[in-house]
Amino acid sequence: MENQSRGQWGSTFGFLMAAVGSAVGLGNIWGFPYKMGSNGGFAFLLVYIIMVIFVGIIVMLGELALGRKTGRGAVGAYVALSKKYKWVGMMGVASGFLILSFYSVLGGMVLRYAVGYLVSMFGADGFAGAGTGFFGFLLYDYKGMLLCYVIFMLINIVIVMGGIKGGIEKFSSIAMPALFFMLLAVIIYVACQPGAGEGYAFMFKPDFTALKEDFLGVVRTAAGQMFFSLSLGMGCMITYGSYLAKNENLQRNAVIIPVADSIIAILAGCAVMPACAAFGVDFGAGPGLLFASMQTVFSNMGGFAGNLMGFLFYFLVLLAAITSSISLLEVCTTYAIDKRIDAGKDPARKKITVIYAAIIFVVGLPVALDALGSGGAAIPAPYELLGLSGDAIKGWNDCWLDVYDLISEGILMPLGALVMSLIIGWKLSPTRKHRDRENLIVLECQEGGHTFKAYKFFDICFKYIVPFGMLIVLYGQIVSFFG
Ligand code: TRP
């Protein structure tokens, strides 16, 4: 009865599309290529894959198992283990609020570019006469920014109101395959452009100079990227796991999701890098890559083909962003729903979704209105408020997005995953006193008669490797914000 009111995934495929959809997002299509671009290409890729195997898959399994075992979202799951862990779940919900607010502003901007190319395909000027300078224009076009932000948020509300099976699963099952085929189309088109080859060489030709020059820099960037890209550390996968049926094979799903996410990230690299190479845009362009650089690429392609490719590209990024943002909203929604169910009330999903999205919208307003820290905008950037200039402007205070990012991705999430792996590795494991007891997570993985052969590997990772990896992420994030 209780599960009935909470909801459940309709099929394994649907769950996988939703979970891979959560993982595949701006992190893959924007973050991965640009971080790879500025961190030595192949060397970065290699470290990234090692991180996925030893940390990503492990934390993924831990979160899915914790969610399904307790049948509760981020906060409820920790409370079910012990009241004293509640704060770990609360950190996750707080991260959800912050990430979703800036993620939706970016999502709105992607939407604006997609519409711009769609309009341009029919001969009109979709970029308000600003051409490739549109990025700078949009930042100060507050009405445009707010409108796109509102529309993006409304799309999220409509989907999450539809529930697990009827909303999130349904949307993801269509959006993810569509995204995949559009990405293939863009990759093939780009591959046919003269000069694209240099992009592949950059990605796949073994070259370890970056590792020799700044080993720790590459490792911490790859670790942070892996973490965000897999939607880990804030209870997102706990939440999605809590809607899983007991006969699902957790260990298999915990491998499929990271593998699919990494494949899409590499494919996105195969679209972006060669496109930059062919159209003379710098690989290491940094965060502007998704907007300014890619727009330059599509303008240089020119004509109808350029507009069509531009539309396909931004539309697929939009789909990727939506399947991720709904997972963030679901973390917050599930938290409130669980509380209501535990109090014996009806879940009231629709009402809760609207209330939470509205609060998140307000939280995100400074991000939408500070022109990403370009200065002199409607809402002053943190460094302007603090009266800082020159060297005092750092990664954490240069715009509101980075403040939110520092708190969530920089501190709360790595800390959450660190504590989670310590709990699973040490607290839920056999102790000296109870040698015959089994790890609760392992027992959960064996539900439905599935064997768990890699148990020893997981155990060592939970106890030692993941905590160590999380400390590196935590350290690295703090260095990158304050250094
Ligand atoms: N993984 C998504 C991306 O790559 C973003 C995302 C969705 C996320 N849910 C999350 C990140 C939860 C951290 C935690 O863009």
CSV table of C-alpha atoms and ligand atoms in Angstrom, one decimal:
chain,number,residue,atom,x,y,z
A,1,MET,CA,0.0,0.0,0.0
A,2,GLU,CA,2.7,2.4,1.0
A,3,ASN,CA,4.7,1.7,-2.2
A,4,GLN,CA,1.6,2.3,-4.1
A,5,SER,CA,1.3,5.9,-2.9
A,6,ARG,CA,5.0,6.6,-3.4
A,7,GLY,CA,5.1,5.2,-6.9
A,8,GLN,CA,7.6,2.9,-8.6
A,9,TRP,CA,9.4,2.6,-12.0
A,10,GLY,CA,7.4,0.7,-14.6
A,11,SER,CA,10.3,-1.2,-16.2
A,12,THR,CA,14.0,-1.8,-16.0
A,13,PHE,CA,14.5,0.1,-19.3
A,14,GLY,CA,12.4,3.0,-18.0
A,15,PHE,CA,14.5,3.2,-14.8
A,16,LEU,CA,17.7,3.0,-16.8
A,17,MET,CA,16.6,5.8,-19.1
A,18,ALA,CA,15.7,7.9,-16.1
A,19,ALA,CA,18.9,7.2,-14.2
A,20,VAL,CA,21.2,7.6,-17.3
A,21,GLY,CA,19.1,10.7,-18.1
A,22,SER,CA,19.9,12.1,-14.7
A,23,ALA,CA,23.6,11.4,-15.1
A,24,VAL,CA,23.8,12.7,-18.7
A,25,GLY,CA,23.4,16.4,-18.7
A,26,LEU,CA,25.3,19.7,-19.0
A,27,GLY,CA,28.1,18.0,-17.1
A,28,ASN,CA,28.7,15.6,-20.0
A,29,ILE,CA,28.1,17.8,-23.0
A,30,TRP,CA,29.6,21.0,-21.6
A,31,GLY,CA,31.8,20.2,-18.6
A,32,PHE,CA,33.5,17.1,-19.9
A,33,PRO,CA,34.7,18.5,-23.3
A,34,TYR,CA,35.9,21.7,-21.8
A,35,LYS,CA,37.7,20.2,-18.8
A,36,MET,CA,39.2,17.6,-21.1
A,37,GLY,CA,40.2,20.5,-23.4
A,38,SER,CA,42.0,22.3,-20.7
A,39,ASN,CA,43.5,19.3,-18.9
A,40,GLY,CA,45.5,17.5,-21.5
A,41,GLY,CA,43.0,15.6,-23.5
A,42,PHE,CA,43.9,11.9,-23.4
A,43,ALA,CA,45.5,12.0,-20.0
A,44,PHE,CA,42.3,13.4,-18.5
A,45,LEU,CA,40.3,10.7,-20.2
A,46,LEU,CA,42.4,8.0,-18.7
A,47,VAL,CA,42.2,9.4,-15.1
A,48,TYR,CA,38.5,9.9,-15.6
A,49,ILE,CA,37.9,6.3,-16.5
A,50,ILE,CA,40.0,5.0,-13.5
A,51,MET,CA,37.9,7.3,-11.2
A,52,VAL,CA,34.7,5.9,-12.6
A,53,ILE,CA,35.7,2.3,-11.9
A,54,PHE,CA,37.1,2.7,-8.4
A,55,VAL,CA,34.8,5.5,-7.1
A,56,GLY,CA,31.9,6.2,-9.4
A,57,ILE,CA,30.5,2.6,-9.7
A,58,ILE,CA,30.9,2.0,-6.0
A,59,VAL,CA,29.1,5.1,-4.8
A,60,MET,CA,26.4,4.5,-7.4
A,61,LEU,CA,25.8,1.0,-6.0
A,62,GLY,CA,25.9,2.4,-2.4
A,63,GLU,CA,23.3,5.0,-3.2
A,64,LEU,CA,20.9,2.7,-5.2
A,65,ALA,CA,21.1,0.1,-2.5
A,66,LEU,CA,20.5,2.5,0.3
A,67,GLY,CA,17.5,3.9,-1.4
A,68,ARG,CA,15.9,0.6,-2.2
A,69,LYS,CA,16.7,-0.9,1.1
A,70,THR,CA,15.0,1.9,3.0
A,71,GLY,CA,12.3,2.8,0.5
A,72,ARG,CA,13.0,6.4,1.2
A,73,GLY,CA,14.6,9.4,-0.5
A,74,ALA,CA,17.8,11.3,0.5
A,75,VAL,CA,16.8,12.3,4.0
A,76,GLY,CA,14.5,9.4,4.9
A,77,ALA,CA,17.1,6.8,3.9
A,78,TYR,CA,19.7,8.1,6.4
A,79,VAL,CA,17.1,8.6,9.1
A,80,ALA,CA,16.0,5.0,8.6
A,81,LEU,CA,19.6,3.9,9.3
A,82,SER,CA,19.9,6.2,12.4
A,83,LYS,CA,18.5,9.5,13.4
A,84,LYS,CA,22.0,10.8,14.0
A,85,TYR,CA,22.7,10.6,10.2
A,86,LYS,CA,19.8,12.9,9.2
A,87,TRP,CA,22.2,15.8,8.5
A,88,VAL,CA,23.9,13.8,5.7
A,89,GLY,CA,20.5,13.6,3.9
A,90,MET,CA,19.8,17.3,4.6
A,91,MET,CA,23.1,18.3,3.0
A,92,GLY,CA,21.8,16.4,-0.1
A,93,VAL,CA,18.5,18.2,-0.2
A,94,ALA,CA,20.3,21.6,0.3
A,95,SER,CA,22.6,20.8,-2.6
A,96,GLY,CA,19.6,19.9,-4.7
A,97,PHE,CA,18.1,23.4,-4.1
A,98,LEU,CA,21.3,25.1,-5.0
A,99,ILE,CA,22.3,23.0,-8.0
A,100,LEU,CA,18.8,23.0,-9.5
A,101,SER,CA,18.6,26.8,-9.3
A,102,PHE,CA,21.7,27.5,-11.3
A,103,TYR,CA,21.2,24.4,-13.5
A,104,SER,CA,17.8,25.8,-14.6
A,105,VAL,CA,19.3,29.2,-15.5
A,106,LEU,CA,21.8,27.4,-17.7
A,107,GLY,CA,19.0,25.2,-19.1
A,108,GLY,CA,17.0,28.3,-20.0
A,109,MET,CA,19.9,29.7,-21.9
A,110,VAL,CA,20.3,26.4,-23.8
A,111,LEU,CA,16.6,26.6,-24.6
A,112,ARG,CA,17.1,30.2,-25.9
A,113,TYR,CA,19.9,29.0,-28.3
A,114,ALA,CA,17.8,26.1,-29.5
A,115,VAL,CA,14.9,28.4,-30.3
A,116,GLY,CA,17.4,30.9,-31.9
A,117,TYR,CA,18.6,28.2,-34.4
A,118,LEU,CA,15.1,26.9,-35.0
A,119,VAL,CA,14.0,30.4,-36.0
A,120,SER,CA,17.1,31.0,-38.1
A,121,MET,CA,16.4,27.8,-40.0
A,122,PHE,CA,13.3,29.5,-41.4
A,123,GLY,CA,15.3,32.6,-42.5
A,124,ALA,CA,14.6,34.9,-39.6
A,125,ASP,CA,17.4,36.2,-37.3
A,126,GLY,CA,17.1,34.1,-34.2
A,127,PHE,CA,19.9,36.0,-32.3
A,128,ALA,CA,18.5,39.5,-32.1
A,129,GLY,CA,21.1,40.9,-34.5
A,130,ALA,CA,24.0,40.1,-32.1
A,131,GLY,CA,25.3,37.2,-34.2
A,132,THR,CA,28.2,35.3,-32.5
A,133,GLY,CA,28.2,38.0,-29.8
A,134,PHE,CA,24.8,36.7,-28.6
A,135,PHE,CA,26.2,35.3,-25.4
A,136,GLY,CA,27.2,38.7,-24.1
A,137,PHE,CA,23.9,40.1,-25.3
A,138,LEU,CA,21.8,37.5,-23.6
A,139,LEU,CA,23.5,38.0,-20.2
A,140,TYR,CA,22.2,41.5,-20.0
A,141,ASP,CA,18.9,40.8,-21.7
A,142,TYR,CA,17.1,40.2,-18.3
A,143,LYS,CA,13.7,39.8,-19.8
A,144,GLY,CA,14.9,37.1,-22.1
A,145,MET,CA,16.9,35.4,-19.3
A,146,LEU,CA,13.9,35.4,-17.0
A,147,LEU,CA,11.5,34.2,-19.6
A,148,CYS,CA,13.8,31.2,-20.5
A,149,TYR,CA,14.4,30.5,-16.9
A,150,VAL,CA,10.6,30.4,-16.2
A,151,ILE,CA,9.9,28.2,-19.2
A,152,PHE,CA,12.6,25.7,-18.2
A,153,MET,CA,11.3,25.5,-14.7
A,154,LEU,CA,7.7,25.0,-15.9
A,155,ILE,CA,8.8,22.1,-18.0
A,156,ASN,CA,10.4,20.5,-14.9
A,157,ILE,CA,7.2,21.1,-12.9
A,158,VAL,CA,5.0,19.5,-15.4
A,159,ILE,CA,7.2,16.4,-15.7
A,160,VAL,CA,7.8,15.9,-12.0
A,161,MET,CA,4.1,16.4,-11.2
A,162,GLY,CA,3.4,13.4,-13.5
A,163,GLY,CA,5.2,11.2,-10.9
A,164,ILE,CA,7.8,8.5,-11.2
A,165,LYS,CA,6.3,6.3,-13.9
A,166,GLY,CA,3.9,8.7,-15.6
A,167,GLY,CA,6.3,11.7,-15.6
A,168,ILE,CA,10.0,11.1,-15.2
A,169,GLU,CA,10.2,7.6,-16.7
A,170,LYS,CA,7.9,8.5,-19.6
A,171,PHE,CA,9.8,11.6,-20.5
A,172,SER,CA,13.2,10.0,-20.2
A,173,SER,CA,12.3,7.0,-22.2
A,174,ILE,CA,11.6,9.2,-25.2
A,175,ALA,CA,14.2,11.9,-24.6
A,176,MET,CA,17.2,9.7,-24.1
A,177,PRO,CA,17.0,7.7,-27.3
A,178,ALA,CA,16.2,10.9,-29.2
A,179,LEU,CA,19.2,12.6,-27.7
A,180,PHE,CA,21.4,9.7,-28.6
A,181,PHE,CA,20.5,9.7,-32.3
A,182,MET,CA,20.7,13.5,-32.6
A,183,LEU,CA,24.2,13.3,-31.1
A,184,LEU,CA,25.2,10.7,-33.7
A,185,ALA,CA,23.9,13.0,-36.5
A,186,VAL,CA,26.0,15.9,-35.2
A,187,ILE,CA,29.0,13.7,-34.8
A,188,ILE,CA,28.8,12.4,-38.4
A,189,TYR,CA,28.3,15.8,-39.8
A,190,VAL,CA,31.2,17.2,-37.9
A,191,ALA,CA,33.4,14.2,-39.0
A,192,CYS,CA,32.9,15.2,-42.6
A,193,GLN,CA,34.3,18.7,-42.1
A,194,PRO,CA,37.9,19.3,-43.2
A,195,GLY,CA,40.3,19.7,-40.3
A,196,ALA,CA,38.2,17.7,-37.9
A,197,GLY,CA,40.9,15.1,-37.5
A,198,GLU,CA,43.0,17.2,-35.1
A,199,GLY,CA,40.1,17.0,-32.6
A,200,TYR,CA,40.2,13.2,-32.4
A,201,ALA,CA,44.0,13.2,-32.2
A,202,PHE,CA,43.7,15.5,-29.2
A,203,MET,CA,41.3,13.1,-27.5
A,204,PHE,CA,42.8,9.8,-28.3
A,205,LYS,CA,46.5,10.1,-29.0
A,206,PRO,CA,48.4,9.0,-25.9
A,207,ASP,CA,50.0,12.1,-24.4
A,208,PHE,CA,50.9,12.3,-20.8
A,209,THR,CA,52.5,15.7,-20.6
A,210,ALA,CA,49.6,17.1,-18.6
A,211,LEU,CA,50.0,14.4,-16.0
A,212,LYS,CA,53.7,15.2,-15.6
A,213,GLU,CA,53.1,18.9,-15.4
A,214,ASP,CA,50.2,19.0,-12.9
A,215,PHE,CA,49.3,15.5,-11.8
A,216,LEU,CA,47.1,16.6,-8.9
A,217,GLY,CA,45.4,19.2,-10.9
A,218,VAL,CA,44.3,16.6,-13.5
A,219,VAL,CA,43.2,14.1,-10.8
A,220,ARG,CA,41.1,16.5,-8.9
A,221,THR,CA,39.4,17.9,-12.0
A,222,ALA,CA,38.6,14.5,-13.3
A,223,ALA,CA,37.4,13.3,-9.9
A,224,GLY,CA,35.1,16.3,-9.4
A,225,GLN,CA,33.8,16.0,-12.9
A,226,MET,CA,33.1,12.3,-12.5
A,227,PHE,CA,31.2,12.9,-9.4
A,228,PHE,CA,28.9,15.6,-10.8
A,229,SER,CA,28.4,13.8,-14.1
A,230,LEU,CA,27.2,10.7,-12.3
A,231,SER,CA,24.7,12.7,-10.2
A,232,LEU,CA,26.4,11.3,-7.0
A,233,GLY,CA,26.8,12.7,-3.5
A,234,MET,CA,23.5,14.3,-2.9
A,235,GLY,CA,21.1,11.4,-2.7
A,236,CYS,CA,19.8,11.7,-6.2
A,237,MET,CA,20.5,8.0,-6.8
A,238,ILE,CA,19.2,7.1,-3.4
A,239,THR,CA,16.0,8.8,-4.4
A,240,TYR,CA,15.8,7.0,-7.8
A,241,GLY,CA,16.8,3.7,-6.1
A,242,SER,CA,13.9,4.0,-3.6
A,243,TYR,CA,11.5,3.6,-6.5
A,244,LEU,CA,13.1,0.4,-7.7
A,245,ALA,CA,11.5,-3.0,-7.4
A,246,LYS,CA,13.1,-5.6,-5.2
A,247,ASN,CA,13.9,-8.0,-8.0
A,248,GLU,CA,16.1,-5.5,-9.9
A,249,ASN,CA,19.7,-6.4,-10.2
A,250,LEU,CA,21.4,-3.5,-8.4
A,251,GLN,CA,25.0,-4.4,-9.1
A,252,ARG,CA,24.3,-4.6,-12.9
A,253,ASN,CA,22.5,-1.3,-12.9
A,254,ALA,CA,25.3,0.3,-10.9
A,255,VAL,CA,27.7,-0.6,-13.8
A,256,ILE,CA,25.4,0.2,-16.7
A,257,ILE,CA,24.6,3.8,-15.6
A,258,PRO,CA,28.3,5.0,-15.3
A,259,VAL,CA,29.3,3.2,-18.5
A,260,ALA,CA,26.5,4.8,-20.5
A,261,ASP,CA,27.2,8.2,-19.0
A,262,SER,CA,30.9,7.9,-19.8
A,263,ILE,CA,30.1,6.8,-23.4
A,264,ILE,CA,27.9,9.8,-23.9
A,265,ALA,CA,30.5,12.1,-22.4
A,266,ILE,CA,33.1,10.7,-24.8
A,267,LEU,CA,30.7,11.0,-27.7
A,268,ALA,CA,30.0,14.6,-26.8
A,269,GLY,CA,33.7,15.2,-26.9
A,270,CYS,CA,33.7,13.6,-30.4
A,271,ALA,CA,31.2,16.2,-31.5
A,272,VAL,CA,32.6,19.3,-29.8
A,273,MET,CA,36.4,18.8,-30.1
A,274,PRO,CA,36.6,18.0,-33.9
A,275,ALA,CA,34.0,20.8,-34.5
A,276,CYS,CA,36.3,23.3,-32.7
A,277,ALA,CA,39.3,22.0,-34.6
A,278,ALA,CA,37.6,22.3,-38.0
A,279,PHE,CA,36.3,25.8,-37.3
A,280,GLY,CA,39.3,27.3,-35.6
A,281,VAL,CA,37.9,27.5,-32.1
A,282,ASP,CA,40.3,26.9,-29.1
A,283,PHE,CA,39.8,23.6,-27.2
A,284,GLY,CA,40.6,25.1,-23.9
A,285,ALA,CA,38.0,27.9,-24.2
A,286,GLY,CA,36.7,27.1,-20.8
A,287,PRO,CA,33.1,27.5,-19.6
A,288,GLY,CA,32.2,29.7,-22.6
A,289,LEU,CA,32.6,26.6,-24.8
A,290,LEU,CA,29.0,25.6,-24.8
A,291,PHE,CA,27.6,29.0,-25.7
A,292,ALA,CA,30.1,31.3,-27.4
A,293,SER,CA,32.4,28.8,-29.0
A,294,MET,CA,29.8,26.4,-30.2
A,295,GLN,CA,27.8,29.2,-31.7
A,296,THR,CA,30.9,30.3,-33.6
A,297,VAL,CA,31.2,26.7,-34.9
A,298,PHE,CA,27.7,26.6,-36.3
A,299,SER,CA,27.9,30.1,-37.8
A,300,ASN,CA,31.1,29.1,-39.6
A,301,MET,CA,29.3,26.1,-41.0
A,302,GLY,CA,26.9,28.6,-42.3
A,303,GLY,CA,23.6,28.4,-44.3
A,304,PHE,CA,20.8,26.0,-43.6
A,305,ALA,CA,23.1,23.2,-42.6
A,306,GLY,CA,24.7,25.3,-39.9
A,307,ASN,CA,21.4,26.4,-38.5
A,308,LEU,CA,20.0,22.8,-38.6
A,309,MET,CA,23.1,21.4,-36.9
A,310,GLY,CA,23.0,24.2,-34.4
A,311,PHE,CA,19.3,23.4,-33.6
A,312,LEU,CA,20.0,19.7,-33.3
A,313,PHE,CA,23.0,20.3,-31.0
A,314,TYR,CA,21.2,22.7,-28.6
A,315,PHE,CA,18.0,20.7,-28.6
A,316,LEU,CA,19.9,17.6,-27.6
A,317,VAL,CA,21.6,19.5,-24.9
A,318,LEU,CA,18.2,20.8,-23.8
A,319,LEU,CA,16.9,17.3,-23.5
A,320,ALA,CA,20.0,16.2,-21.5
A,321,ALA,CA,19.5,19.2,-19.2
A,322,ILE,CA,15.8,18.4,-18.6
A,323,THR,CA,16.3,14.7,-17.7
A,324,SER,CA,19.0,15.9,-15.2
A,325,SER,CA,17.1,18.8,-13.7
A,326,ILE,CA,14.0,16.7,-13.1
A,327,SER,CA,16.1,14.3,-11.0
A,328,LEU,CA,17.3,17.2,-8.9
A,329,LEU,CA,13.7,18.4,-8.4
A,330,GLU,CA,12.7,14.9,-7.5
A,331,VAL,CA,15.2,14.8,-4.7
A,332,CYS,CA,13.4,17.7,-3.1
A,333,THR,CA,9.9,16.5,-3.9
A,334,THR,CA,10.6,13.0,-2.6
A,335,TYR,CA,11.9,14.5,0.6
A,336,ALA,CA,8.7,16.3,1.3
A,337,ILE,CA,6.5,13.4,0.1
A,338,ASP,CA,8.3,10.9,2.4
A,339,LYS,CA,7.7,13.3,5.3
A,340,ARG,CA,4.0,13.5,4.5
A,341,ILE,CA,3.6,9.7,4.1
A,342,ASP,CA,5.4,9.1,7.4
A,343,ALA,CA,3.0,11.5,9.0
A,344,GLY,CA,0.1,9.5,7.6
A,345,LYS,CA,-0.9,12.2,5.1
A,346,ASP,CA,-1.5,11.9,1.4
A,347,PRO,CA,1.6,12.6,-0.7
A,348,ALA,CA,0.2,15.6,-2.6
A,349,ARG,CA,2.9,15.4,-5.2
A,350,LYS,CA,1.5,18.1,-7.4
A,351,LYS,CA,1.2,20.7,-4.7
A,352,ILE,CA,4.7,19.9,-3.3
A,353,THR,CA,6.3,20.0,-6.7
A,354,VAL,CA,5.0,23.5,-7.4
A,355,ILE,CA,5.9,24.8,-4.0
A,356,TYR,CA,9.5,23.5,-4.1
A,357,ALA,CA,10.1,24.6,-7.7
A,358,ALA,CA,8.8,28.1,-6.8
A,359,ILE,CA,11.3,28.3,-3.9
A,360,ILE,CA,14.1,27.1,-6.0
A,361,PHE,CA,13.2,29.6,-8.7
A,362,VAL,CA,13.6,32.4,-6.2
A,363,VAL,CA,16.9,31.1,-5.0
A,364,GLY,CA,18.2,31.1,-8.6
A,365,LEU,CA,17.2,34.7,-9.4
A,366,PRO,CA,20.6,36.1,-8.6
A,367,VAL,CA,22.2,33.6,-10.9
A,368,ALA,CA,19.9,34.7,-13.7
A,369,LEU,CA,20.4,38.4,-13.1
A,370,ASP,CA,24.1,38.9,-12.4
A,371,ALA,CA,25.2,38.4,-16.0
A,372,LEU,CA,27.4,35.6,-14.7
A,373,GLY,CA,29.6,38.1,-13.0
A,374,SER,CA,30.4,40.2,-16.1
A,375,GLY,CA,29.9,43.3,-14.0
A,376,GLY,CA,27.4,46.1,-13.7
A,377,ALA,CA,24.3,43.8,-14.0
A,378,ALA,CA,20.9,44.1,-12.4
A,379,ILE,CA,22.0,42.1,-9.4
A,380,PRO,CA,25.6,42.7,-8.3
A,381,ALA,CA,27.9,39.7,-8.4
A,382,PRO,CA,29.4,38.6,-5.0
A,383,TYR,CA,32.7,40.3,-5.7
A,384,GLU,CA,31.0,43.6,-6.5
A,385,LEU,CA,29.0,43.4,-3.3
A,386,LEU,CA,32.2,42.8,-1.3
A,387,GLY,CA,34.0,45.5,-3.2
A,388,LEU,CA,36.7,43.2,-4.4
A,389,SER,CA,38.8,43.7,-7.6
A,390,GLY,CA,41.9,42.3,-9.3
A,391,ASP,CA,43.4,39.3,-7.7
A,392,ALA,CA,40.8,39.2,-4.9
A,393,ILE,CA,38.3,38.0,-7.5
A,394,LYS,CA,38.4,34.2,-7.2
A,395,GLY,CA,36.5,31.2,-8.4
A,396,TRP,CA,34.0,31.3,-5.5
A,397,ASN,CA,33.1,35.0,-5.7
A,398,ASP,CA,33.1,35.8,-9.4
A,399,CYS,CA,29.4,35.2,-9.8
A,400,TRP,CA,26.5,33.7,-7.9
A,401,LEU,CA,26.6,30.5,-9.9
A,402,ASP,CA,30.0,29.9,-8.5
A,403,VAL,CA,29.0,30.6,-4.9
A,404,TYR,CA,26.2,28.1,-5.2
A,405,ASP,CA,28.5,25.7,-6.9
A,406,LEU,CA,31.1,26.0,-4.2
A,407,ILE,CA,28.7,25.2,-1.4
A,408,SER,CA,27.0,22.3,-3.2
A,409,GLU,CA,29.5,20.6,-5.6
A,410,GLY,CA,32.5,21.9,-3.7
A,411,ILE,CA,31.7,21.0,-0.1
A,412,LEU,CA,28.3,19.4,0.6
A,413,MET,CA,28.4,16.7,-2.0
A,414,PRO,CA,31.9,15.3,-1.5
A,415,LEU,CA,31.4,15.4,2.2
A,416,GLY,CA,28.1,13.6,1.8
A,417,ALA,CA,29.7,10.8,-0.3
A,418,LEU,CA,32.6,10.6,2.1
A,419,VAL,CA,30.3,10.0,5.1
A,420,MET,CA,28.1,7.6,3.1
A,421,SER,CA,31.1,5.4,2.2
A,422,LEU,CA,32.3,5.4,5.7
A,423,ILE,CA,28.9,4.4,7.0
A,424,ILE,CA,28.6,1.6,4.4
A,425,GLY,CA,32.1,0.5,4.7
A,426,TRP,CA,32.5,0.5,8.5
A,427,LYS,CA,29.1,0.9,10.2
A,428,LEU,CA,27.0,-1.5,8.1
A,429,SER,CA,29.7,-4.1,7.9
A,430,PRO,CA,30.5,-7.0,10.2
A,431,THR,CA,32.2,-6.0,13.3
A,432,ARG,CA,34.5,-7.9,15.7
A,433,LYS,CA,31.5,-8.7,17.8
A,434,HIS,CA,29.3,-9.8,15.0
A,435,ARG,CA,31.6,-11.7,12.7
A,436,ASP,CA,28.8,-13.6,11.1
A,437,ARG,CA,26.8,-10.5,10.3
A,438,GLU,CA,26.7,-9.4,6.7
A,439,ASN,CA,27.0,-5.9,5.3
A,440,LEU,CA,23.4,-4.5,4.9
A,441,ILE,CA,24.2,-3.2,1.5
A,442,VAL,CA,25.5,-6.5,0.3
A,443,LEU,CA,22.3,-8.2,1.6
A,444,GLU,CA,20.3,-5.7,-0.4
A,445,CYS,CA,22.2,-6.5,-3.5
A,446,GLN,CA,21.4,-10.2,-3.1
A,447,GLU,CA,17.7,-9.6,-3.0
A,448,GLY,CA,15.8,-11.4,-5.7
A,449,GLY,CA,18.4,-14.1,-5.8
A,450,HIS,CA,21.2,-12.1,-7.5
A,451,THR,CA,24.7,-13.2,-6.6
A,452,PHE,CA,27.2,-10.5,-5.7
A,453,LYS,CA,30.6,-11.8,-6.8
A,454,ALA,CA,32.6,-8.6,-6.7
A,455,TYR,CA,31.7,-8.2,-3.0
A,456,LYS,CA,35.3,-8.0,-1.8
A,457,PHE,CA,36.2,-5.3,-4.3
A,458,PHE,CA,33.3,-3.2,-3.3
A,459,ASP,CA,34.1,-3.6,0.4
A,460,ILE,CA,37.7,-2.5,0.0
A,461,CYS,CA,36.5,0.5,-2.2
A,462,PHE,CA,33.9,1.5,0.4
A,463,LYS,CA,36.3,1.3,3.3
A,464,TYR,CA,39.4,2.9,1.8
A,465,ILE,CA,39.4,4.0,-1.8
A,466,VAL,CA,36.2,6.0,-1.9
A,467,PRO,CA,37.0,8.0,1.3
A,468,PHE,CA,40.4,8.7,-0.1
A,469,GLY,CA,39.0,9.8,-3.4
A,470,MET,CA,36.5,12.0,-1.7
A,471,LEU,CA,39.2,13.7,0.2
A,472,ILE,CA,41.0,14.5,-3.0
A,473,VAL,CA,37.8,15.9,-4.5
A,474,LEU,CA,37.1,18.0,-1.4
A,475,TYR,CA,40.7,19.3,-1.4
A,476,GLY,CA,40.7,19.9,-5.1
A,477,GLN,CA,37.4,21.8,-5.1
A,478,ILE,CA,38.5,24.0,-2.3
A,479,VAL,CA,41.8,24.7,-4.1
A,480,SER,CA,40.1,25.5,-7.4
A,481,PHE,CA,37.7,28.0,-5.7
A,482,PHE,CA,40.2,29.8,-3.5
A,483,GLY,CA,43.5,29.2,-5.2
B,1,TRP,N1,24.7,14.7,-13.7
B,1,TRP,C1,24.1,15.8,-14.3
B,1,TRP,C2,25.0,16.4,-15.3
B,1,TRP,O1,26.0,15.8,-15.7
B,1,TRP,C3,23.7,16.9,-13.3
B,1,TRP,C4,23.0,16.3,-12.1
B,1,TRP,C5,21.7,15.8,-12.1
B,1,TRP,C6,23.5,16.2,-10.8
B,1,TRP,N2,21.5,15.4,-10.8
B,1,TRP,C7,22.5,15.6,-10.0
B,1,TRP,C8,24.7,16.5,-10.3
B,1,TRP,C9,22.8,15.3,-8.7
B,1,TRP,C10,24.9,16.2,-8.9
B,1,TRP,C11,24.0,15.5,-8.2
B,1,TRP,O2,24.8,17.5,-15.8
